Coordinates of C-alpha atoms and ligand atoms in Angstrom, one line a residue:
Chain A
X1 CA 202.4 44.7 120.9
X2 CA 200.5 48.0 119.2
X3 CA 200.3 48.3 115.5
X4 CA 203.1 50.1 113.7
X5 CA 202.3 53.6 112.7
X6 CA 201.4 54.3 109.4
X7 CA 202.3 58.0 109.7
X8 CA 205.1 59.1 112.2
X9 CA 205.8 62.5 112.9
X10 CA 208.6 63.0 114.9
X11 CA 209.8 66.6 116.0
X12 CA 209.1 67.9 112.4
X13 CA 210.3 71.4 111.6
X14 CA 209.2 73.0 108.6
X15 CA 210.0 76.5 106.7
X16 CA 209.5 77.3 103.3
X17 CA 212.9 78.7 101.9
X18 CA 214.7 80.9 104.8
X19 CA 211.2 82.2 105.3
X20 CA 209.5 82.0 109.6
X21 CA 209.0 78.3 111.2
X22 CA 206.1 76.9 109.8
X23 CA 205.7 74.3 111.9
X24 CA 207.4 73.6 114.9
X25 CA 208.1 70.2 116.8
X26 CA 205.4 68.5 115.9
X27 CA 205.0 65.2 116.6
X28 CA 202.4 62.4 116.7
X29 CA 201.5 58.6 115.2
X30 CA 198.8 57.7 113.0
X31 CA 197.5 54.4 113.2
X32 CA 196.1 52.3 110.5
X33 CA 192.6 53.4 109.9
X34 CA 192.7 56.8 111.8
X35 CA 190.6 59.6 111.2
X36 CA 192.2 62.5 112.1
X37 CA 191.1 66.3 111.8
X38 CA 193.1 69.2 111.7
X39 CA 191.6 72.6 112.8
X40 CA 192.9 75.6 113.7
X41 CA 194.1 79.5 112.7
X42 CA 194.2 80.3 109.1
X43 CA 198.3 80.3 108.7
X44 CA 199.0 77.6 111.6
X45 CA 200.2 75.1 109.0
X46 CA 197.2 72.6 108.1
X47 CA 198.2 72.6 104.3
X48 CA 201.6 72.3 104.8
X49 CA 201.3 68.5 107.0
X50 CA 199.2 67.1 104.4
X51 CA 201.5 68.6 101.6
X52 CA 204.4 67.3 103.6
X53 CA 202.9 63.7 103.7
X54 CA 202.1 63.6 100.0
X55 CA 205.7 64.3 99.6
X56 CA 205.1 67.9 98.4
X57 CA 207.9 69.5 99.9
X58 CA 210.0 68.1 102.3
X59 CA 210.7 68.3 105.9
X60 CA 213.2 70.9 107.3
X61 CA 214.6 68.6 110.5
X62 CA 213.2 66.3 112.4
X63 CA 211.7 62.9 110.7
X64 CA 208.5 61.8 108.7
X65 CA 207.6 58.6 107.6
X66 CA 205.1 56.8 105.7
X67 CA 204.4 53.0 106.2
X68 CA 208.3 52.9 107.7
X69 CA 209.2 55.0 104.7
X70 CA 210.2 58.2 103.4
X71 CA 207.1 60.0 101.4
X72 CA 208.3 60.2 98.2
X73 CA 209.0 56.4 98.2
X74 CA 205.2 56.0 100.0
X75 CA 203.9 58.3 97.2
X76 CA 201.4 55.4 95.7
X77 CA 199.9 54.5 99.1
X78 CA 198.2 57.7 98.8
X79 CA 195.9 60.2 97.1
X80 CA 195.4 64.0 97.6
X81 CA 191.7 65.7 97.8
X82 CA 192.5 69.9 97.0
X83 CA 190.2 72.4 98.3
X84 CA 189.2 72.9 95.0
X85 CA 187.7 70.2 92.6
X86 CA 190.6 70.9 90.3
X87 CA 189.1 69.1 87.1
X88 CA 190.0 68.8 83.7
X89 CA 187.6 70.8 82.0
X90 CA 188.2 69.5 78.8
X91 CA 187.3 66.2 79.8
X92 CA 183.8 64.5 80.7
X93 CA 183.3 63.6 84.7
X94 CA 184.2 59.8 83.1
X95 CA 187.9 60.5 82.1
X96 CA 188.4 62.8 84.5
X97 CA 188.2 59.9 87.3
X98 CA 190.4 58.1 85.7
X99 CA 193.0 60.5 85.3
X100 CA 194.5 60.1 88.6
X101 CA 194.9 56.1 87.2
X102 CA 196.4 57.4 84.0
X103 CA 199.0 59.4 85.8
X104 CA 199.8 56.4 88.0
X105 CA 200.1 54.0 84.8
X106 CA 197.2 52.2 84.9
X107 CA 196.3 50.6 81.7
X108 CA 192.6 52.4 80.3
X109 CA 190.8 48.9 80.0
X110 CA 192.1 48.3 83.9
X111 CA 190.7 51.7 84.7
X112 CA 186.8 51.1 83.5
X113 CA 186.1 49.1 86.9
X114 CA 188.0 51.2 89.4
X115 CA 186.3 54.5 87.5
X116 CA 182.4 52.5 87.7
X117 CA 182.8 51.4 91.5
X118 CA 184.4 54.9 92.0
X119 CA 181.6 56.8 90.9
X120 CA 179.3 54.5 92.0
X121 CA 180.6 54.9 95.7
X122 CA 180.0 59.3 95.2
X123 CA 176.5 58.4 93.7
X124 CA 177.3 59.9 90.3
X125 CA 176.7 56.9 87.9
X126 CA 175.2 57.9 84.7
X127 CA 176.8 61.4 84.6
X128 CA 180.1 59.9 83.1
X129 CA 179.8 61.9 79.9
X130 CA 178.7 64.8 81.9
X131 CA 181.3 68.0 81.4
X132 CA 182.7 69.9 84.8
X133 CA 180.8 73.1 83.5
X134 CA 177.4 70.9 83.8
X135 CA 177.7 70.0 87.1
X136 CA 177.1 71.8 90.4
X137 CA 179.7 72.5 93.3
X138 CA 179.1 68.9 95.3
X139 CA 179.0 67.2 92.4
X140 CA 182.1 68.6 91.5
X141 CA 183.7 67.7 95.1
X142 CA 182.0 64.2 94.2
X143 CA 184.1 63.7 90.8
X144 CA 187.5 64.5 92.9
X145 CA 186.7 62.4 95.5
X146 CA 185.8 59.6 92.9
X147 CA 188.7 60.2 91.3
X148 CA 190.9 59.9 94.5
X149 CA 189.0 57.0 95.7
X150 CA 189.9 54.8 92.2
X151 CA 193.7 54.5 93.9
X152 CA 191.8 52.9 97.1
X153 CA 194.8 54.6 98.3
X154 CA 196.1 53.4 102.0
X155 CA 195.9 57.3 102.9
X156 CA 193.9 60.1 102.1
X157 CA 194.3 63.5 102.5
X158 CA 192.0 66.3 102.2
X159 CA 192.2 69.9 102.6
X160 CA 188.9 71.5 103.1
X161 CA 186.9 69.4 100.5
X162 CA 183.7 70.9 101.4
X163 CA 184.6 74.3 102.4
X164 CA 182.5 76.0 100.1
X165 CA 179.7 74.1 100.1
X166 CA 177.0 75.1 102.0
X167 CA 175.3 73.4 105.0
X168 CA 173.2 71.2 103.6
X169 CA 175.3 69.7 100.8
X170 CA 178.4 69.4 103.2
X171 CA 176.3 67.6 106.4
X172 CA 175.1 64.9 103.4
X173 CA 178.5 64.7 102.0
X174 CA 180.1 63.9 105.1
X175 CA 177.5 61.5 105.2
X176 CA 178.4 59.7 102.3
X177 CA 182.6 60.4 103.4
X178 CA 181.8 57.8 106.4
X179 CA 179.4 55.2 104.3
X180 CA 182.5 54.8 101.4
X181 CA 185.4 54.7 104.7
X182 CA 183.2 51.7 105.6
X183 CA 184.3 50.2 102.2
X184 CA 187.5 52.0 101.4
X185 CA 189.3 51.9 105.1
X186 CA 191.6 54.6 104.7
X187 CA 194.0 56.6 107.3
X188 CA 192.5 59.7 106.6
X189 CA 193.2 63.4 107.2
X190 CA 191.0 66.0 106.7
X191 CA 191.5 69.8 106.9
X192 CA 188.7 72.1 107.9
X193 CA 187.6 74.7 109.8
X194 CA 184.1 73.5 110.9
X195 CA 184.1 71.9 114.0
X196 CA 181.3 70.3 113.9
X197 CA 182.5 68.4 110.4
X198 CA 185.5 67.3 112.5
X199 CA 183.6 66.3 115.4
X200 CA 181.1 64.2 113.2
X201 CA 184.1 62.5 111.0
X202 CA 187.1 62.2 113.3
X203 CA 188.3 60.1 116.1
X204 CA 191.2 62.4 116.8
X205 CA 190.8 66.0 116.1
X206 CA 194.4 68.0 116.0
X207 CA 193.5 71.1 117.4
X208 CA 196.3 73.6 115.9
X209 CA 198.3 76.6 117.0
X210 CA 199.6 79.6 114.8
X211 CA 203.0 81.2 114.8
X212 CA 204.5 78.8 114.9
X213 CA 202.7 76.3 113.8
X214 CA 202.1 73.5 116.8
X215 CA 199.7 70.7 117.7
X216 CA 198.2 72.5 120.8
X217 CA 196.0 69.9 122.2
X218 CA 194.8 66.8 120.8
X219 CA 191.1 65.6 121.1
X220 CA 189.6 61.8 121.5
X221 CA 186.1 61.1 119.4
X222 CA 184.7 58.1 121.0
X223 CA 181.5 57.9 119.2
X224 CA 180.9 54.7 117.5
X225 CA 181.0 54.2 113.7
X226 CA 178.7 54.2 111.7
X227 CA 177.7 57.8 112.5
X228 CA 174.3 58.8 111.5
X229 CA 172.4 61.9 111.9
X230 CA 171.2 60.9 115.0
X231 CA 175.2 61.3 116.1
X232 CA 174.2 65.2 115.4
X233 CA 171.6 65.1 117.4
X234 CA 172.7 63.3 120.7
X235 CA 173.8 65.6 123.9
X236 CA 177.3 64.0 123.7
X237 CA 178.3 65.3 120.3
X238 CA 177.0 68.7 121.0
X239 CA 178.6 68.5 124.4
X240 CA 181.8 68.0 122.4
X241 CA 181.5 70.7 120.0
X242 CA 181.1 73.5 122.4
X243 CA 184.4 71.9 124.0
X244 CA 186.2 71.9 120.6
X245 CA 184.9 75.1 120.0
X246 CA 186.2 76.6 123.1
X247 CA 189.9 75.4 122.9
X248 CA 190.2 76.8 119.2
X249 CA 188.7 80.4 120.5
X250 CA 191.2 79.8 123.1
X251 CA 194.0 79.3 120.8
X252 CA 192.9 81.6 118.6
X253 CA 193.0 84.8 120.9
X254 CA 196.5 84.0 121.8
Chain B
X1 CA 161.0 87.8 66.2
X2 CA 163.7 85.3 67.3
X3 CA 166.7 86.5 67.7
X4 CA 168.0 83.5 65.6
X5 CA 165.9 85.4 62.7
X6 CA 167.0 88.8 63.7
X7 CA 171.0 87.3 63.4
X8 CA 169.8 86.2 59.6
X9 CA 167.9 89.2 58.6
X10 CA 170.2 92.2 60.0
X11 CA 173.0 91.3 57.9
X12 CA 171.2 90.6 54.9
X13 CA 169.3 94.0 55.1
X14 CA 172.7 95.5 55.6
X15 CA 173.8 93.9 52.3
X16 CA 170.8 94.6 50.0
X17 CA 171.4 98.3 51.3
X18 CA 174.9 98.4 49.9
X19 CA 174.1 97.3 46.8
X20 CA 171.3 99.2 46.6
X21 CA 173.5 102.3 47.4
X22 CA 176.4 100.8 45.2
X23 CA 173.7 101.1 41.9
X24 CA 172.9 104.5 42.9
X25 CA 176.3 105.6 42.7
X26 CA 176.9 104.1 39.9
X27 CA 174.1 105.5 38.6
X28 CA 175.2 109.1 39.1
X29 CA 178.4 108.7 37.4
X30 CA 179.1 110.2 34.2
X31 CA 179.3 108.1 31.2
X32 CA 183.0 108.5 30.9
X33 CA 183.7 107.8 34.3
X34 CA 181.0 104.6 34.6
X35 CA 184.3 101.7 34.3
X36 CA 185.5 103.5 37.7
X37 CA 183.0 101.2 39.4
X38 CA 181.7 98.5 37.4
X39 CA 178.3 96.5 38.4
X40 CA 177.8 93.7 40.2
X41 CA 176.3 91.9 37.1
X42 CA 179.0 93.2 35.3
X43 CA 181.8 92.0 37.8
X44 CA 179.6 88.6 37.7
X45 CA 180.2 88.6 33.9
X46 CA 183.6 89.6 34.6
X47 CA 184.1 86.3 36.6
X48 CA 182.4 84.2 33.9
X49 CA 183.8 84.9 30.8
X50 CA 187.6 84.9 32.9
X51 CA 186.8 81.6 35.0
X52 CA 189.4 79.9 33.4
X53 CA 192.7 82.5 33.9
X54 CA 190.4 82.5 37.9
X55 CA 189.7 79.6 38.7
X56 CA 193.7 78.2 37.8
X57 CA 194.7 81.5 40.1
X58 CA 192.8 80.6 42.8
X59 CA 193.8 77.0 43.2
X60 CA 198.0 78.2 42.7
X61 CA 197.1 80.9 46.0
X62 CA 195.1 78.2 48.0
X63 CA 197.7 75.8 47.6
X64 CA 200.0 78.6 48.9
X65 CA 197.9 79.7 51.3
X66 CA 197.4 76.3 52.8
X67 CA 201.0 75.2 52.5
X68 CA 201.7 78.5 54.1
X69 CA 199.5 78.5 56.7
X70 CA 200.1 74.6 57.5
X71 CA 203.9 75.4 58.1
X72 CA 203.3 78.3 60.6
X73 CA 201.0 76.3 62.4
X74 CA 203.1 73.1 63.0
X75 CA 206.4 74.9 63.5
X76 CA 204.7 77.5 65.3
X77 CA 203.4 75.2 67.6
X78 CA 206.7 73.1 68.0
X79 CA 208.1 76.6 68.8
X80 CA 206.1 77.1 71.6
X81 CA 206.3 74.3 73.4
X82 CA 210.3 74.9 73.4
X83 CA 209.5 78.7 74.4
X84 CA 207.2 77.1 77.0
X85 CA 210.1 75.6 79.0
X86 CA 211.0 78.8 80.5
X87 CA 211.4 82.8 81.4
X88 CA 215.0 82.2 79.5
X89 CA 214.2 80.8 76.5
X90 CA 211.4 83.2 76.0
X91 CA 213.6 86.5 77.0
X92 CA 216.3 85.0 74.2
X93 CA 214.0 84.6 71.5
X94 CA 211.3 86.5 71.7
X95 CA 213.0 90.1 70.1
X96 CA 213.9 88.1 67.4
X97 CA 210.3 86.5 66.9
X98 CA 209.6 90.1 67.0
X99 CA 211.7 91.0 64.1
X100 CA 210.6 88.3 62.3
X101 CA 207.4 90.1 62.6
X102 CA 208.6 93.3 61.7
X103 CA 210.2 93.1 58.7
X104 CA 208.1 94.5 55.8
X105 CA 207.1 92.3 53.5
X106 CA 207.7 94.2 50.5
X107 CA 211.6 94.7 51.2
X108 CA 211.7 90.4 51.9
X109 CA 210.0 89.4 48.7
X110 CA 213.0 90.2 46.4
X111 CA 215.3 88.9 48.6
X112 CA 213.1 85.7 48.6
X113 CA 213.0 85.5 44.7
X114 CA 216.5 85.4 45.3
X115 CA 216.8 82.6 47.0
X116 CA 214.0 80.5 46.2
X117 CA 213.1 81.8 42.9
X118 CA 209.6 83.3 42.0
X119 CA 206.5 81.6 42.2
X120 CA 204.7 79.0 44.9
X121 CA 207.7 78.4 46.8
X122 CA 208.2 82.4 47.2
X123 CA 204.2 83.0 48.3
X124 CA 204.7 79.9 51.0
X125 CA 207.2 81.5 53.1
X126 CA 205.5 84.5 52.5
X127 CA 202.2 83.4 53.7
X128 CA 204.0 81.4 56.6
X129 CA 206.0 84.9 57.5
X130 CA 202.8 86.2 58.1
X131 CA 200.4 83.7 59.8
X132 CA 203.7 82.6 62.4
X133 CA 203.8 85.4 64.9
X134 CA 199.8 85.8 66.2
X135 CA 200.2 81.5 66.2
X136 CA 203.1 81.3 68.1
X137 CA 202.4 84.5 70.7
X138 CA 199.0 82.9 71.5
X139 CA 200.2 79.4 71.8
X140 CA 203.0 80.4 74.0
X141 CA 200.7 82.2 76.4
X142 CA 198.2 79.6 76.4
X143 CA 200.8 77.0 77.7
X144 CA 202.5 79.3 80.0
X145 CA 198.7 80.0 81.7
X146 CA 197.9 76.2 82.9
X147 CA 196.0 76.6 86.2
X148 CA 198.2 76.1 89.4
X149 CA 196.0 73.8 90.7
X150 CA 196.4 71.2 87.9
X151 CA 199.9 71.6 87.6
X152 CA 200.2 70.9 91.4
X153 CA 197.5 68.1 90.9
X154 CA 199.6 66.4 87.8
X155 CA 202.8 66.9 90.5
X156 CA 201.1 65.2 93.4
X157 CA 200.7 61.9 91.1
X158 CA 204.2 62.1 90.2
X159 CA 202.9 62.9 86.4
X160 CA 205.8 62.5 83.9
X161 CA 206.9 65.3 81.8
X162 CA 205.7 63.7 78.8
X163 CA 202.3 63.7 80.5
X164 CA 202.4 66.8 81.9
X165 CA 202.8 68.3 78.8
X166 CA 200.2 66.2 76.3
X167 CA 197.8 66.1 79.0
X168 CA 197.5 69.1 80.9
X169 CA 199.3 71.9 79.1
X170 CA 198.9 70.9 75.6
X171 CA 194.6 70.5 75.8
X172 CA 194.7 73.9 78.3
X173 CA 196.6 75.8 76.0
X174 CA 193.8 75.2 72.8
X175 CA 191.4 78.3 73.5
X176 CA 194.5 80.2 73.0
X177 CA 195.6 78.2 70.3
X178 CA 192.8 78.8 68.3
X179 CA 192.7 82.5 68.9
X180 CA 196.0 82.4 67.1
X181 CA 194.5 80.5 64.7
X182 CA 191.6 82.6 63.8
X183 CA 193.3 85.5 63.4
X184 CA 196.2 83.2 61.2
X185 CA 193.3 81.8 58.6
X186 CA 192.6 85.7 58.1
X187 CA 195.8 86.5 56.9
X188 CA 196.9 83.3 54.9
X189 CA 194.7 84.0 52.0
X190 CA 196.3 87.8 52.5
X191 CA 199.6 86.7 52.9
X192 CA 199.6 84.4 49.7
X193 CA 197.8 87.2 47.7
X194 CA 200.2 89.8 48.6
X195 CA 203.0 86.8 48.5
X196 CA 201.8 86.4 44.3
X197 CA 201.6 89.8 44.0
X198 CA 205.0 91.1 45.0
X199 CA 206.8 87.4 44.1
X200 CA 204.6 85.6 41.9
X201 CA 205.3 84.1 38.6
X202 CA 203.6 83.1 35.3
X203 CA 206.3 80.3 35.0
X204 CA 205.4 76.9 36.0
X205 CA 201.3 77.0 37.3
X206 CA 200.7 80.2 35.7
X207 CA 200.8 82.1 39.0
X208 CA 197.9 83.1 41.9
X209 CA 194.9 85.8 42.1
X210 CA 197.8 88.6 42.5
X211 CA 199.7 88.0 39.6
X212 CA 196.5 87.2 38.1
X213 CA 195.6 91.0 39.5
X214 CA 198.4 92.4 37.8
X215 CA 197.8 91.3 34.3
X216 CA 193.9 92.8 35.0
X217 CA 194.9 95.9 36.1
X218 CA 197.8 96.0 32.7
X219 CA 195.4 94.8 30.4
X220 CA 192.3 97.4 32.0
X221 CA 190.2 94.8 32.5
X222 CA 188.5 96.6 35.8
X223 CA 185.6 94.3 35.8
X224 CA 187.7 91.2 36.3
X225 CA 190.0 93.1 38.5
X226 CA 187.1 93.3 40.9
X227 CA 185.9 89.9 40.8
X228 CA 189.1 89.0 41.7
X229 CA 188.5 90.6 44.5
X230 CA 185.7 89.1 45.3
X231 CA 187.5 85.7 44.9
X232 CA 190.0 86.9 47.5
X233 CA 187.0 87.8 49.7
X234 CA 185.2 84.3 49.6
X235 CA 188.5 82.1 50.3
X236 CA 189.3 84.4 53.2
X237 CA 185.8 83.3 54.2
X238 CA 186.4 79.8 53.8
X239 CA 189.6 79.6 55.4
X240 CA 188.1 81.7 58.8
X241 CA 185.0 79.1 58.0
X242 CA 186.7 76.2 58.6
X243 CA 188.9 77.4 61.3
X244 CA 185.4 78.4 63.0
X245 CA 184.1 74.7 62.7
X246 CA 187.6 73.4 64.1
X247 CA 187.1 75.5 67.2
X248 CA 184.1 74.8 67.6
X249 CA 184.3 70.8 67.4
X250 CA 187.5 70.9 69.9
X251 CA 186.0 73.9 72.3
X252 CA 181.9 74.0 72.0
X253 CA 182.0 71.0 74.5
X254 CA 183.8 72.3 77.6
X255 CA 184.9 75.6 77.1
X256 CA 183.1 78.9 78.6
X257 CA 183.3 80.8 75.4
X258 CA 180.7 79.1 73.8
X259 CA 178.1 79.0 76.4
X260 CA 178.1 83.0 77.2
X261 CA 174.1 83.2 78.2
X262 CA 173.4 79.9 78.0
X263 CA 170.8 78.8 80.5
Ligands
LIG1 N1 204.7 77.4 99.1 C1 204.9 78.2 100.2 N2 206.0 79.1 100.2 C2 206.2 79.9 101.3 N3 205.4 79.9 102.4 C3 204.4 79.1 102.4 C4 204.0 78.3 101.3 N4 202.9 77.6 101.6 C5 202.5 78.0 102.8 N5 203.4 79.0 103.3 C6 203.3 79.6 104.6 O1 203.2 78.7 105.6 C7 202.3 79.0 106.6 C8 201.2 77.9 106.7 O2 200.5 77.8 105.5 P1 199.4 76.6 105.3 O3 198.9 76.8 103.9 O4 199.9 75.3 105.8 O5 198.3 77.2 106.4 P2 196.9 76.6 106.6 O6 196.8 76.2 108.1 O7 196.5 75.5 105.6 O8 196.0 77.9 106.4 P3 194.5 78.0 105.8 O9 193.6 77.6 106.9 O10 194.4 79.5 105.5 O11 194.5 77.2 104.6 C9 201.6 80.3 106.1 O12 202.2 81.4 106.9 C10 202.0 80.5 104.7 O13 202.3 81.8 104.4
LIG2 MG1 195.2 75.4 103.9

């Protein structure tokens, strides 16, 4: 007998208001400890999953659930990672990881450990009393993460985290994504439209489809975990790139 | 020279230059018209030999400037969080906040004395008249402006209203805040002055600096009329003072305003 999934679409339809299908029919399973990517056209409906997951906005037919259950009552199992770092700016990098703990109702002495291991886990200990202003745009990325990663929710979601970061920063913060899933093992989706990020992070990669929004083709990542820079560098992974790159031109011209 | 130095010495030059020009005019008047513009020795003599009637005047206008001010600033800022709520609320009230605004002082005073009688209680709701309407525009805007993002962060972890509102909006909403409130400390110590002045009293605490400026000005005391003045001029500095330091302990740590060119 397979694992339940923890994520089930099945046939979901979504439109916002009585505006065009956003997405259409799409269906798939997550499994517990999934990494899945989605890539594809700006417009085909990336946001809206993970917003539909996170219980944003719901479903227009067809059926989602979360751990066997709808996703506002699965709204604890998981945290959110917004393009943007979306900090407080009023508060130091310290209070602004817990705030995700205050909203939830976390006691603040309760919150000290999860904010410590939290930060530790992004490499930002000692910069607690640090304000946003003072930091640059990884470190930035660093404190949301942290401050998602102090629910060590069962799911995370995250919409382009390091989309504009440049190479450098995002190839080491990827990195460090994989080295805290090795402590932290999440079901994870991740937005972008780099597909060498997805390639490098995923086991599945959800390769999308615009107007309306479908799952066109989904791809298998069979590299081994840990992933190291020498992943980047094998024949395999670059083999797979040009392949991923290929479908989304193909999908993208239609 | 440092610019730090250059922000000390400018304004000081500018000052000595004033006076300087002030003596010289002085100077050129004719001996019968010399009391048009007294000194500054003179108006410094002024304020000595008067500190008493002074000095009772401008505690009875700082308590009403304070009490005025305080009011406006709590109620204002009770008022906007209601006006916050939504388009509605703020489309109902707003013409009359307007109004409120509107209405010229000079007409309200009498009808005040009516009501309330002449003297501290007048030159309170005065002073609050006046301060309320910059407080509770720039509050209202501030906590109308909260960034999407946040709002749609607070939403995602299912963040009460109670904590929407004293965590997000509330601390987003203090730049603009204090905007109202630097242009409210300017006009409390205006507000209570012009409060004394056109519904103040001798009855009771012997009145504020502008019923204090009426007796001058009946007796021709023009020396002591100018020093009260002067008063006027250094609690208006006070009050923007310490509205300055307030901002500047609740902002100077996160907010861009105070780090324009810093490096
Ligand atoms: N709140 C909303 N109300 C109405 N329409 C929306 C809303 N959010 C998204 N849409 C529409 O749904 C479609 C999909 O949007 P979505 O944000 O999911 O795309 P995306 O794949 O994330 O795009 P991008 O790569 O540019 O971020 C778009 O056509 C967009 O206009
Ligand atoms: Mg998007």
């Amino acid at each position: 007998m397979s694992v339940p999934p923890i994520v089930a679409f099945t046939n979901v339809v979504k439109r916002y208001g009585d505006g065009p299908v956003v997405l259409d029919g799409v269906c798939f399973d997550a499994a517990p400890g999934d990494f899945i990517s989605l890539i594809g056209p700006s417009g085909c409906g990336k946001s809206t999953i993970l917003r539909l997951i996170a219980g944003l906005s719901p479903v227009t037919s067809g059926s989602l659930t979360i751990d066997g259950r709808t996703p506002e009552a699965a709204a604890a199992e998981l945290a959110f990672v917004f393009q943007e770092p979306t900090l407080l700016p009023w508060l130091n990098v310290g209070h602004n990881v817990e705030v995700a703990q205050q909203l939830r109702g976390v006691p603040a002495p309760a919150r000290a450990a999860a904010r410590r291991r939290a930060l530790e886990l992004v490499r930002l200990t000692g910069r607690e009393s640090a304000f946003p202003r003072q930091l640059s745009g990884g470190q930035k990325m660093r404190v949301s993460l942290a401050r998602a990663l102090t629910l060590e929710p069962k799911i995370l979601l995250l919409d382009e985290p390091f989309g504009a970061l440049d190479e450098m920063t995002r190839e080491h913060l990827n990195e460090e994504l994989l080295d805290i899933r090795q402590q932290q093992a999440w079901t994870t989706f991740f937005v972008t439209h780099s597909v060498a990020e997805a390639v490098f992070l995923s086991n599945r990669i959800f390769v999308m489809s615009a107007n309306p929004g479908r799952i066109h083709r989904e791809v298998q990542v069979d590299f081994p975990y840990p992933r190291t820079e020498a992943t980047r560098r094998s024949r395999p992974y670059h083999d797979l790139v040009s392949e991923v790159s290929r479908l989304l031109r193909s999908v993208e011209s239609t | 020279m440092s610019r730090r130095l250059l922000n000390f010495l400018l304004p000081l030059g500018t000052g000595v230059l004033m006076v300087g020009i002030w003596y010289a005019i002085r100077h050129g008047l004719s001996e019968d018209m010399k009391f048009l513009l007294p000194t500054p020795d003179e108006i410094w003599a002024a304020l000595a030999a008067n500190s008493e009637s002074l000095s009772r005047a401008t505690l009875n206008t700082t308590k009403g400037a304070v009490l005025g001010f305080g009011f406006a600033v709590v109620i204002s800022f009770g008022l906007a969080l209601i006006l916050s709520l939504s388009n509605l609320i703020r489309a109902s009230l707003y013409p009359y906040l307007m109004i409120l605004q509107m209405m010229p002082i000079i007409v309200i005073a009498p009808i005040l004395v009516l009501w309330v009688g002449a003297g501290l209680n007048s030159v309170v709701i005065i002073t609050f008249l006046i301060c309320f309407f910059p407080l509770v525009v720039n509050t209202t805007q501030g906590l109308i402006s909260t960034d999407r993002n946040l709002v749609e962060l607070f939403r995602m972890y299912r963040a009460n209203r109670w904590q929407e509102t004293f965590l997000l909006r509330v601390p987003a909403a203090l730049p603009y805040f204090f905007t109202g409130l630097r242009i409210a400390a300017v006009l409390a110590p205006i507000g209570a002055l012009v409060g004394d002045y056109t519904a103040g009293s001798s009855a009771g605490d012997g009145g504020g600096l502008g019923f204090q400026a009426i007796i001058y000005s009946s007796q021709a005391k023009y020396p002591a009329l100018f020093a009260t003045a002067a008063v006027t001029c250094v609690l208006g500095f006070v009050f923007a003072g310490g509205v300055h330091i307030l901002s500047w302990l609740s902002l100077s740590k996160w907010h861009d305003s105070y780090h324009r060119s810093d490096t």
